């Protein structure tokens, strides 16, 4: 018979093993679990056990966070995946495409802020009357005399 030998099921990971393999502290893993991003089962001794595919989920979480994606957005994206399935390369590509508009908008905002800061440094006035950063278009003058901004 040309039958492949059956493989034993992959051993689950403890929280310490998952932390060591993923580079994420156990406290962060427990937080991800409370947030519904990863899941574990409990042993008879109430210890957490994680499926091996949790390593990839944690990698996706860390990568998405590194580019500024919120945990809420990551949770929403994971909710679209069938429960328990390891995110594939195709899943990651789809998620990355879906987050691209948000990242592009942030890049535009940061470039605009950088330009305003450059203009402020270049003008040297540090005047609330003319400052494009602190008082764009002198909007504070329309509110009458006196202090308008408090530290």
CSV table of N, CA and C in Angstrom, one decimal:
chain,number,residue,atom,x,y,z
A,1,UNK,N,0.8,-1.2,0.0
A,1,UNK,CA,0.0,0.0,0.0
A,1,UNK,C,0.9,1.2,0.0
A,2,UNK,N,0.5,2.3,-0.8
A,2,UNK,CA,1.3,3.5,-0.9
A,2,UNK,C,0.7,4.6,0.0
A,3,UNK,N,0.6,4.3,1.2
A,3,UNK,CA,0.0,5.2,2.1
A,3,UNK,C,1.1,5.9,2.9
A,4,UNK,N,0.9,7.3,3.0
A,4,UNK,CA,1.9,8.0,3.8
A,4,UNK,C,1.6,7.7,5.3
A,5,UNK,N,2.6,7.7,6.1
A,5,UNK,CA,2.4,7.4,7.5
A,5,UNK,C,1.7,8.7,8.1
A,6,UNK,N,0.8,8.4,9.0
A,6,UNK,CA,0.0,9.5,9.6
A,6,UNK,C,0.9,10.3,10.5
A,7,UNK,N,0.8,11.6,10.5
A,7,UNK,CA,1.6,12.4,11.4
A,7,UNK,C,0.8,12.7,12.6
A,8,UNK,N,1.5,12.7,13.8
A,8,UNK,CA,0.8,13.0,15.0
A,8,UNK,C,0.4,14.5,15.0
A,9,UNK,N,-0.7,14.9,15.7
A,9,UNK,CA,-1.1,16.3,15.7
A,9,UNK,C,0.1,17.1,16.3
A,10,UNK,N,0.2,18.3,15.7
A,10,UNK,CA,1.3,19.2,16.2
A,10,UNK,C,1.0,19.5,17.7
A,11,UNK,N,2.1,19.5,18.4
A,11,UNK,CA,2.0,19.8,19.8
A,11,UNK,C,1.7,21.3,20.0
A,12,UNK,N,0.8,21.6,21.0
A,12,UNK,CA,0.4,23.0,21.2
A,12,UNK,C,1.6,23.7,22.0
A,13,UNK,N,1.5,25.0,22.0
A,13,UNK,CA,2.5,25.8,22.6
A,13,UNK,C,2.0,26.4,24.0
A,14,UNK,N,2.9,26.4,24.9
A,14,UNK,CA,2.6,27.1,26.2
A,14,UNK,C,2.8,28.6,25.9
A,15,UNK,N,2.3,29.4,26.9
A,15,UNK,CA,2.4,30.9,26.7
A,15,UNK,C,3.9,31.2,26.7
A,16,UNK,N,4.8,30.6,27.5
A,16,UNK,CA,6.2,30.8,27.5
A,16,UNK,C,6.8,30.5,26.1
A,17,UNK,N,6.4,29.3,25.6
A,17,UNK,CA,7.0,28.9,24.3
A,17,UNK,C,6.5,29.8,23.2
A,18,UNK,N,5.3,30.2,23.2
A,18,UNK,CA,4.8,31.2,22.2
A,18,UNK,C,5.5,32.5,22.3
A,19,UNK,N,5.7,33.0,23.5
A,19,UNK,CA,6.5,34.2,23.8
A,19,UNK,C,7.9,34.1,23.2
A,20,UNK,N,8.6,33.0,23.5
A,20,UNK,CA,9.9,32.8,23.1
A,20,UNK,C,10.0,32.8,21.5
A,21,UNK,N,9.1,32.1,20.9
A,21,UNK,CA,9.1,31.9,19.5
A,21,UNK,C,8.7,33.1,18.7
A,22,UNK,N,7.8,33.9,19.3
A,22,UNK,CA,7.3,35.1,18.6
A,22,UNK,C,8.0,36.4,19.0
A,23,UNK,N,8.7,36.4,20.1
A,23,UNK,CA,9.4,37.6,20.5
A,23,UNK,C,8.4,38.6,21.2
A,24,UNK,N,7.3,38.1,21.6
A,24,UNK,CA,6.3,38.9,22.3
A,24,UNK,C,6.2,38.5,23.7
A,25,UNK,N,6.1,39.4,24.6
A,25,UNK,CA,6.0,39.1,26.1
A,25,UNK,C,4.7,38.3,26.4
A,26,UNK,N,4.8,37.5,27.4
A,26,UNK,CA,3.5,36.7,27.8
A,26,UNK,C,2.4,37.7,28.1
A,27,UNK,N,2.7,38.8,28.7
A,27,UNK,CA,1.6,39.8,29.1
A,27,UNK,C,1.0,40.3,27.8
A,28,UNK,N,1.7,40.5,26.8
A,28,UNK,CA,1.2,41.0,25.5
A,28,UNK,C,0.3,39.9,24.9
A,29,UNK,N,0.8,38.7,25.0
A,29,UNK,CA,0.0,37.6,24.4
A,29,UNK,C,-1.4,37.5,25.2
A,30,UNK,N,-1.3,37.6,26.5
A,30,UNK,CA,-2.6,37.5,27.2
A,30,UNK,C,-3.5,38.7,26.9
A,31,UNK,N,-2.9,39.9,26.6
A,31,UNK,CA,-3.6,41.1,26.2
A,31,UNK,C,-4.3,40.8,24.8
A,32,UNK,N,-3.5,40.3,23.9
A,32,UNK,CA,-4.0,39.9,22.5
A,32,UNK,C,-5.2,38.9,22.7
A,33,UNK,N,-5.1,38.0,23.6
A,33,UNK,CA,-6.2,37.1,23.8
A,33,UNK,C,-7.4,37.8,24.4
A,34,UNK,N,-7.2,38.6,25.4
A,34,UNK,CA,-8.4,39.4,25.9
A,34,UNK,C,-9.0,40.2,24.8
A,35,UNK,N,-8.2,40.7,23.9
A,35,UNK,CA,-8.8,41.5,22.8
A,35,UNK,C,-9.4,40.7,21.7
A,36,UNK,N,-9.3,39.4,21.8
A,36,UNK,CA,-9.9,38.5,20.8
A,36,UNK,C,-9.1,38.3,19.5
A,37,UNK,N,-7.8,38.7,19.6
A,37,UNK,CA,-6.9,38.5,18.4
A,37,UNK,C,-6.3,37.1,18.3
A,38,UNK,N,-6.1,36.5,19.4
A,38,UNK,CA,-5.6,35.1,19.4
A,38,UNK,C,-6.5,34.3,20.4
A,39,UNK,N,-6.4,33.0,20.3
A,39,UNK,CA,-7.2,32.2,21.2
A,39,UNK,C,-6.3,31.0,21.8
A,40,UNK,N,-6.7,30.6,22.9
A,40,UNK,CA,-6.1,29.4,23.5
A,40,UNK,C,-7.1,28.5,24.1
A,41,UNK,N,-6.7,27.4,24.5
A,41,UNK,CA,-7.6,26.5,25.2
A,41,UNK,C,-6.9,26.3,26.6
A,42,UNK,N,-7.7,25.9,27.6
A,42,UNK,CA,-7.2,25.7,28.9
A,42,UNK,C,-7.0,24.2,29.2
A,43,UNK,N,-5.9,23.9,29.9
A,43,UNK,CA,-5.7,22.5,30.3
A,43,UNK,C,-6.5,22.3,31.6
A,44,UNK,N,-6.5,21.1,32.0
A,44,UNK,CA,-7.1,20.7,33.3
A,44,UNK,C,-6.6,21.5,34.5
A,45,UNK,N,-5.3,21.9,34.3
A,45,UNK,CA,-4.6,22.8,35.4
A,45,UNK,C,-4.8,24.2,35.1
A,46,UNK,N,-5.7,24.6,34.2
A,46,UNK,CA,-6.0,26.0,33.8
A,46,UNK,C,-4.8,26.7,33.1
A,47,UNK,N,-4.0,26.0,32.5
A,47,UNK,CA,-2.9,26.6,31.7
A,47,UNK,C,-3.3,26.8,30.3
A,48,UNK,N,-2.8,27.9,29.7
A,48,UNK,CA,-3.1,28.2,28.3
A,48,UNK,C,-2.3,27.3,27.4
A,49,UNK,N,-2.9,26.9,26.3
A,49,UNK,CA,-2.3,26.2,25.3
A,49,UNK,C,-2.7,26.8,23.9
A,50,UNK,N,-1.7,27.1,23.1
A,50,UNK,CA,-2.0,27.8,21.8
A,50,UNK,C,-1.7,26.8,20.7
A,51,UNK,N,-2.5,26.9,19.7
A,51,UNK,CA,-2.2,26.1,18.4
A,51,UNK,C,-1.0,26.8,17.8
A,52,UNK,N,-0.3,26.0,17.0
A,52,UNK,CA,0.9,26.5,16.4
A,52,UNK,C,0.7,27.6,15.4
A,53,UNK,N,-0.5,27.6,14.8
A,53,UNK,CA,-0.8,28.7,13.8
A,53,UNK,C,-0.9,30.0,14.5
A,54,UNK,N,-1.0,30.0,15.8
A,54,UNK,CA,-1.0,31.3,16.5
A,54,UNK,C,0.3,32.1,16.3
A,55,UNK,N,1.4,31.4,16.0
A,55,UNK,CA,2.6,32.1,15.7
A,55,UNK,C,2.4,33.0,14.5
A,56,UNK,N,1.8,32.6,13.5
A,56,UNK,CA,1.6,33.4,12.3
A,56,UNK,C,0.6,34.5,12.6
A,57,UNK,N,-0.4,34.3,13.4
A,57,UNK,CA,-1.3,35.4,13.8
A,57,UNK,C,-0.6,36.5,14.6
A,58,UNK,N,0.3,36.0,15.5
A,58,UNK,CA,1.1,37.0,16.2
A,58,UNK,C,2.0,37.8,15.3
A,59,UNK,N,2.6,37.1,14.3
A,59,UNK,CA,3.4,37.8,13.4
A,59,UNK,C,2.7,38.8,12.6
A,60,UNK,N,1.4,38.5,12.2
A,60,UNK,CA,0.6,39.4,11.4
A,60,UNK,C,0.3,40.6,12.3
A,61,UNK,N,-0.1,40.4,13.6
A,61,UNK,CA,-0.4,41.5,14.5
A,61,UNK,C,0.8,42.4,14.7
A,62,UNK,N,2.0,41.8,14.9
A,62,UNK,CA,3.1,42.7,15.1
A,62,UNK,C,3.5,43.5,13.9
A,63,UNK,N,3.4,42.9,12.7
A,63,UNK,CA,3.7,43.6,11.5
A,63,UNK,C,2.7,44.7,11.2
A,64,UNK,N,1.5,44.4,11.4
A,64,UNK,CA,0.4,45.4,11.2
A,64,UNK,C,0.6,46.6,12.2
A,65,UNK,N,0.9,46.3,13.5
A,65,UNK,CA,1.1,47.3,14.5
A,65,UNK,C,2.3,48.1,14.1
A,66,UNK,N,3.4,47.5,13.6
A,66,UNK,CA,4.6,48.2,13.2
A,66,UNK,C,4.4,49.3,12.2
A,67,UNK,N,3.3,49.1,11.3
A,67,UNK,CA,3.0,50.2,10.3
A,67,UNK,C,1.9,51.1,10.8
A,68,UNK,N,1.5,50.9,12.0
A,68,UNK,CA,0.5,51.8,12.6
A,68,UNK,C,-1.0,51.4,12.5
A,69,UNK,N,-1.2,50.1,12.2
A,69,UNK,CA,-2.6,49.7,12.1
A,69,UNK,C,-3.1,49.4,13.5
A,70,UNK,N,-4.3,49.9,13.9
A,70,UNK,CA,-4.8,49.7,15.2
A,70,UNK,C,-5.2,48.3,15.5
A,71,UNK,N,-5.3,47.9,16.8
A,71,UNK,CA,-5.7,46.6,17.2
A,71,UNK,C,-7.2,46.4,16.7
A,72,UNK,N,-8.0,47.4,16.8
A,72,UNK,CA,-9.4,47.3,16.3
A,72,UNK,C,-9.4,46.9,14.9
A,73,UNK,N,-8.6,47.5,14.0
A,73,UNK,CA,-8.6,47.2,12.6
A,73,UNK,C,-8.1,45.8,12.4
A,74,UNK,N,-7.1,45.4,13.2
A,74,UNK,CA,-6.6,44.0,13.0
A,74,UNK,C,-7.6,43.0,13.4
A,75,UNK,N,-8.4,43.3,14.5
A,75,UNK,CA,-9.4,42.4,15.0
A,75,UNK,C,-10.5,42.3,13.9
A,76,UNK,N,-10.9,43.4,13.3
A,76,UNK,CA,-11.9,43.3,12.2
A,76,UNK,C,-11.4,42.5,11.1
A,77,UNK,N,-10.1,42.6,10.7
A,77,UNK,CA,-9.6,41.8,9.6
A,77,UNK,C,-9.6,40.3,10.0
A,78,UNK,N,-9.2,40.0,11.2
A,78,UNK,CA,-9.2,38.6,11.6
A,78,UNK,C,-10.6,38.0,11.7
A,79,UNK,N,-11.6,38.9,11.9
A,79,UNK,CA,-12.9,38.4,12.0
A,79,UNK,C,-13.4,37.9,10.7
A,80,UNK,N,-12.8,38.3,9.6
A,80,UNK,CA,-13.2,37.9,8.2
A,80,UNK,C,-12.5,36.6,7.9
A,81,UNK,N,-11.5,36.1,8.7
A,81,UNK,CA,-10.9,34.8,8.4
A,81,UNK,C,-11.7,33.7,9.0
A,82,UNK,N,-11.8,32.6,8.4
A,82,UNK,CA,-12.4,31.5,9.1
A,82,UNK,C,-11.7,31.1,10.4
A,83,UNK,N,-12.4,30.9,11.4
A,83,UNK,CA,-11.9,30.7,12.8
A,83,UNK,C,-10.9,29.6,12.7
A,84,UNK,N,-9.7,29.8,13.3
A,84,UNK,CA,-8.7,28.8,13.5
A,84,UNK,C,-7.8,28.6,12.3
A,85,UNK,N,-8.1,29.2,11.2
A,85,UNK,CA,-7.3,29.0,10.0
A,85,UNK,C,-6.1,29.9,10.1
A,86,UNK,N,-5.0,29.4,9.7
A,86,UNK,CA,-3.8,30.2,9.7
A,86,UNK,C,-3.9,31.2,8.5
A,87,UNK,N,-3.6,32.5,8.8
A,87,UNK,CA,-3.6,33.5,7.7
A,87,UNK,C,-2.6,33.1,6.6
A,88,UNK,N,-3.0,33.1,5.4
A,88,UNK,CA,-2.1,32.7,4.3
A,88,UNK,C,-1.4,34.0,3.7
A,89,UNK,N,-0.5,33.7,2.8
A,89,UNK,CA,0.1,34.9,2.1
A,89,UNK,C,-1.0,35.7,1.3
A,90,UNK,N,-2.0,35.0,0.8
A,90,UNK,CA,-3.0,35.7,0.1
A,90,UNK,C,-3.9,36.5,1.1
A,91,UNK,N,-4.1,36.0,2.3
A,91,UNK,CA,-4.8,36.7,3.3
A,91,UNK,C,-4.0,38.0,3.6
A,92,UNK,N,-2.7,37.8,3.8
A,92,UNK,CA,-1.9,39.0,4.2
A,92,UNK,C,-1.9,40.0,3.1
A,93,UNK,N,-1.8,39.6,1.8
A,93,UNK,CA,-1.9,40.5,0.7
A,93,UNK,C,-3.2,41.3,0.7
A,94,UNK,N,-4.3,40.6,0.9
A,94,UNK,CA,-5.6,41.2,0.9
A,94,UNK,C,-5.7,42.2,2.1
A,95,UNK,N,-5.2,41.8,3.3
A,95,UNK,CA,-5.3,42.7,4.4
A,95,UNK,C,-4.4,44.0,4.1
A,96,UNK,N,-3.2,43.8,3.6
A,96,UNK,CA,-2.3,44.9,3.3
A,96,UNK,C,-3.0,45.9,2.3
A,97,UNK,N,-3.6,45.3,1.3
A,97,UNK,CA,-4.3,46.2,0.3
A,97,UNK,C,-5.5,46.9,1.0
A,98,UNK,N,-6.2,46.3,1.9
A,98,UNK,CA,-7.3,47.0,2.5
A,98,UNK,C,-6.8,48.1,3.5
A,99,UNK,N,-5.6,48.0,4.0
A,99,UNK,CA,-5.1,49.0,4.9
A,99,UNK,C,-4.4,50.1,4.2
A,100,UNK,N,-4.1,49.9,2.9
A,100,UNK,CA,-3.3,50.9,2.2
A,100,UNK,C,-3.9,52.3,2.1
A,101,UNK,N,-5.2,52.4,1.9
A,101,UNK,CA,-5.7,53.8,1.9
A,101,UNK,C,-5.5,54.5,3.2
A,102,UNK,N,-5.7,53.8,4.3
A,102,UNK,CA,-5.5,54.5,5.6
A,102,UNK,C,-4.0,54.9,5.8
A,103,UNK,N,-3.1,54.1,5.4
A,103,UNK,CA,-1.7,54.4,5.5
A,103,UNK,C,-1.3,55.6,4.5
A,104,UNK,N,-1.9,55.6,3.3
A,104,UNK,CA,-1.7,56.7,2.4
A,104,UNK,C,-2.2,58.0,3.0
A,105,UNK,N,-3.4,58.0,3.6
A,105,UNK,CA,-3.9,59.2,4.2
A,105,UNK,C,-3.0,59.7,5.3
A,106,UNK,N,-2.5,58.8,6.1
A,106,UNK,CA,-1.6,59.2,7.2
A,106,UNK,C,-0.3,59.8,6.7
A,107,UNK,N,0.2,59.2,5.6
A,107,UNK,CA,1.4,59.7,4.9
A,107,UNK,C,1.2,61.2,4.4
A,108,UNK,N,0.0,61.4,3.8
A,108,UNK,CA,-0.3,62.7,3.4
A,108,UNK,C,-0.4,63.7,4.5
A,109,UNK,N,-1.0,63.3,5.6
A,109,UNK,CA,-1.1,64.1,6.8
A,109,UNK,C,0.2,64.5,7.4
A,110,UNK,N,1.1,63.5,7.5
A,110,UNK,CA,2.4,63.7,8.0
A,110,UNK,C,3.3,64.6,7.1
A,111,UNK,N,3.1,64.5,5.8
A,111,UNK,CA,3.8,65.4,4.8
A,111,UNK,C,3.3,66.8,5.0
A,112,UNK,N,2.0,67.0,5.2
A,112,UNK,CA,1.4,68.3,5.4
A,112,UNK,C,2.0,68.9,6.7
A,113,UNK,N,2.0,68.1,7.7
A,113,UNK,CA,2.5,68.6,9.0
A,113,UNK,C,4.0,69.0,8.9
A,114,UNK,N,4.8,68.1,8.1
A,114,UNK,CA,6.2,68.4,7.9
A,114,UNK,C,6.3,69.7,7.2
A,115,UNK,N,5.5,70.0,6.2
A,115,UNK,CA,5.6,71.2,5.5
A,115,UNK,C,5.3,72.4,6.3
A,116,UNK,N,4.2,72.3,7.1
A,116,UNK,CA,3.8,73.4,8.0
A,116,UNK,C,4.9,73.7,9.1
A,117,UNK,N,5.5,72.6,9.6
A,117,UNK,CA,6.6,72.8,10.5
A,117,UNK,C,7.8,73.5,9.9
A,118,UNK,N,8.1,73.1,8.7
A,118,UNK,CA,9.2,73.7,7.9
A,118,UNK,C,8.9,75.2,7.7
A,119,UNK,N,7.7,75.5,7.3
A,119,UNK,CA,7.4,76.9,7.2
A,119,UNK,C,7.5,77.7,8.5
A,120,UNK,N,7.1,77.1,9.6
A,120,UNK,CA,7.1,77.7,10.9
A,120,UNK,C,8.6,78.0,11.3
A,121,UNK,N,9.4,77.0,11.1
A,121,UNK,CA,10.8,77.2,11.4
A,121,UNK,C,11.4,78.2,10.5
A,122,UNK,N,11.1,78.2,9.3
A,122,UNK,CA,11.6,79.1,8.3
A,122,UNK,C,11.2,80.6,8.6
A,123,UNK,N,10.0,80.8,9.1
A,123,UNK,CA,9.5,82.2,9.3
A,123,UNK,C,10.2,82.8,10.5
A,124,UNK,N,10.4,82.0,11.5
A,124,UNK,CA,11.1,82.5,12.7
A,124,UNK,C,10.3,83.5,13.6
A,125,UNK,N,9.0,83.7,13.2
A,125,UNK,CA,8.3,84.7,13.9
A,125,UNK,C,7.8,84.3,15.3
A,126,UNK,N,7.4,83.0,15.4
A,126,UNK,CA,6.8,82.5,16.6
A,126,UNK,C,5.7,83.4,17.1
A,127,UNK,N,5.0,84.0,16.2
A,127,UNK,CA,3.9,84.9,16.6
A,127,UNK,C,2.6,84.2,16.3
A,128,UNK,N,1.7,84.3,17.3
A,128,UNK,CA,0.4,83.7,17.2
A,128,UNK,C,-0.4,84.5,16.1
A,129,UNK,N,0.0,85.7,15.9
A,129,UNK,CA,-0.8,86.5,14.9
A,129,UNK,C,-0.5,86.0,13.5
A,130,UNK,N,0.7,85.5,13.2
A,130,UNK,CA,1.0,85.1,11.9
A,130,UNK,C,1.4,83.6,11.7
A,131,UNK,N,1.5,82.9,12.8
A,131,UNK,CA,2.0,81.6,12.7
A,131,UNK,C,1.0,80.6,12.0
A,132,UNK,N,1.5,80.0,10.9
A,132,UNK,CA,0.7,79.1,10.1
A,132,UNK,C,0.5,77.8,10.9
A,133,UNK,N,1.3,77.5,11.8
A,133,UNK,CA,1.2,76.2,12.5
A,133,UNK,C,0.2,76.4,13.8
A,134,UNK,N,0.5,77.4,14.6
A,134,UNK,CA,-0.3,77.6,15.8
A,134,UNK,C,-1.6,78.3,15.5
A,135,UNK,N,-1.7,79.2,14.5
A,135,UNK,CA,-2.8,80.0,14.2
A,135,UNK,C,-3.0,80.2,12.7
A,136,UNK,N,-3.4,79.1,12.0
A,136,UNK,CA,-3.5,79.2,10.6
A,136,UNK,C,-4.6,80.2,10.2
A,137,UNK,N,-4.2,81.0,9.2
A,137,UNK,CA,-5.1,82.0,8.6
A,137,UNK,C,-5.6,83.0,9.7
A,138,UNK,N,-4.8,83.2,10.8
A,138,UNK,CA,-5.1,84.1,11.9
A,138,UNK,C,-6.5,83.9,12.4
A,139,UNK,N,-7.0,82.7,12.6
A,139,UNK,CA,-8.3,82.4,13.0
A,139,UNK,C,-8.6,82.9,14.5
A,140,UNK,N,-7.5,83.0,15.3
A,140,UNK,CA,-7.7,83.4,16.6
A,140,UNK,C,-8.1,84.9,16.7
A,141,UNK,N,-7.7,85.7,15.7
A,141,UNK,CA,-8.1,87.2,15.8
A,141,UNK,C,-9.6,87.4,15.7
A,142,UNK,N,-10.3,86.4,15.0
A,142,UNK,CA,-11.7,86.5,14.9
A,142,UNK,C,-12.5,86.3,16.2
A,143,UNK,N,-11.8,85.8,17.2
A,143,UNK,CA,-12.4,85.5,18.5
A,143,UNK,C,-12.2,86.6,19.5
A,144,UNK,N,-11.6,87.8,19.0
A,144,UNK,CA,-11.5,88.9,19.9
A,144,UNK,C,-10.1,89.0,20.5
A,145,UNK,N,-9.9,90.1,21.3
A,145,UNK,CA,-8.6,90.2,22.0
A,145,UNK,C,-8.5,89.3,23.2
A,146,UNK,N,-7.2,89.1,23.6
A,146,UNK,CA,-7.0,88.3,24.8
A,146,UNK,C,-6.4,86.9,24.4
A,147,UNK,N,-6.1,86.2,25.5
A,147,UNK,CA,-5.5,84.9,25.3
A,147,UNK,C,-6.6,83.9,24.8
A,148,UNK,N,-6.2,83.1,23.8
A,148,UNK,CA,-7.1,82.2,23.3
A,148,UNK,C,-6.6,80.7,23.4
A,149,UNK,N,-5.3,80.6,23.6
A,149,UNK,CA,-4.7,79.3,23.7
A,149,UNK,C,-4.2,79.1,25.1
A,150,UNK,N,-4.5,78.1,25.8
A,150,UNK,CA,-3.9,77.8,27.1
A,150,UNK,C,-2.9,76.6,27.0
A,151,UNK,N,-1.8,76.7,27.7
A,151,UNK,CA,-0.9,75.6,27.6
A,151,UNK,C,-1.4,74.3,28.1
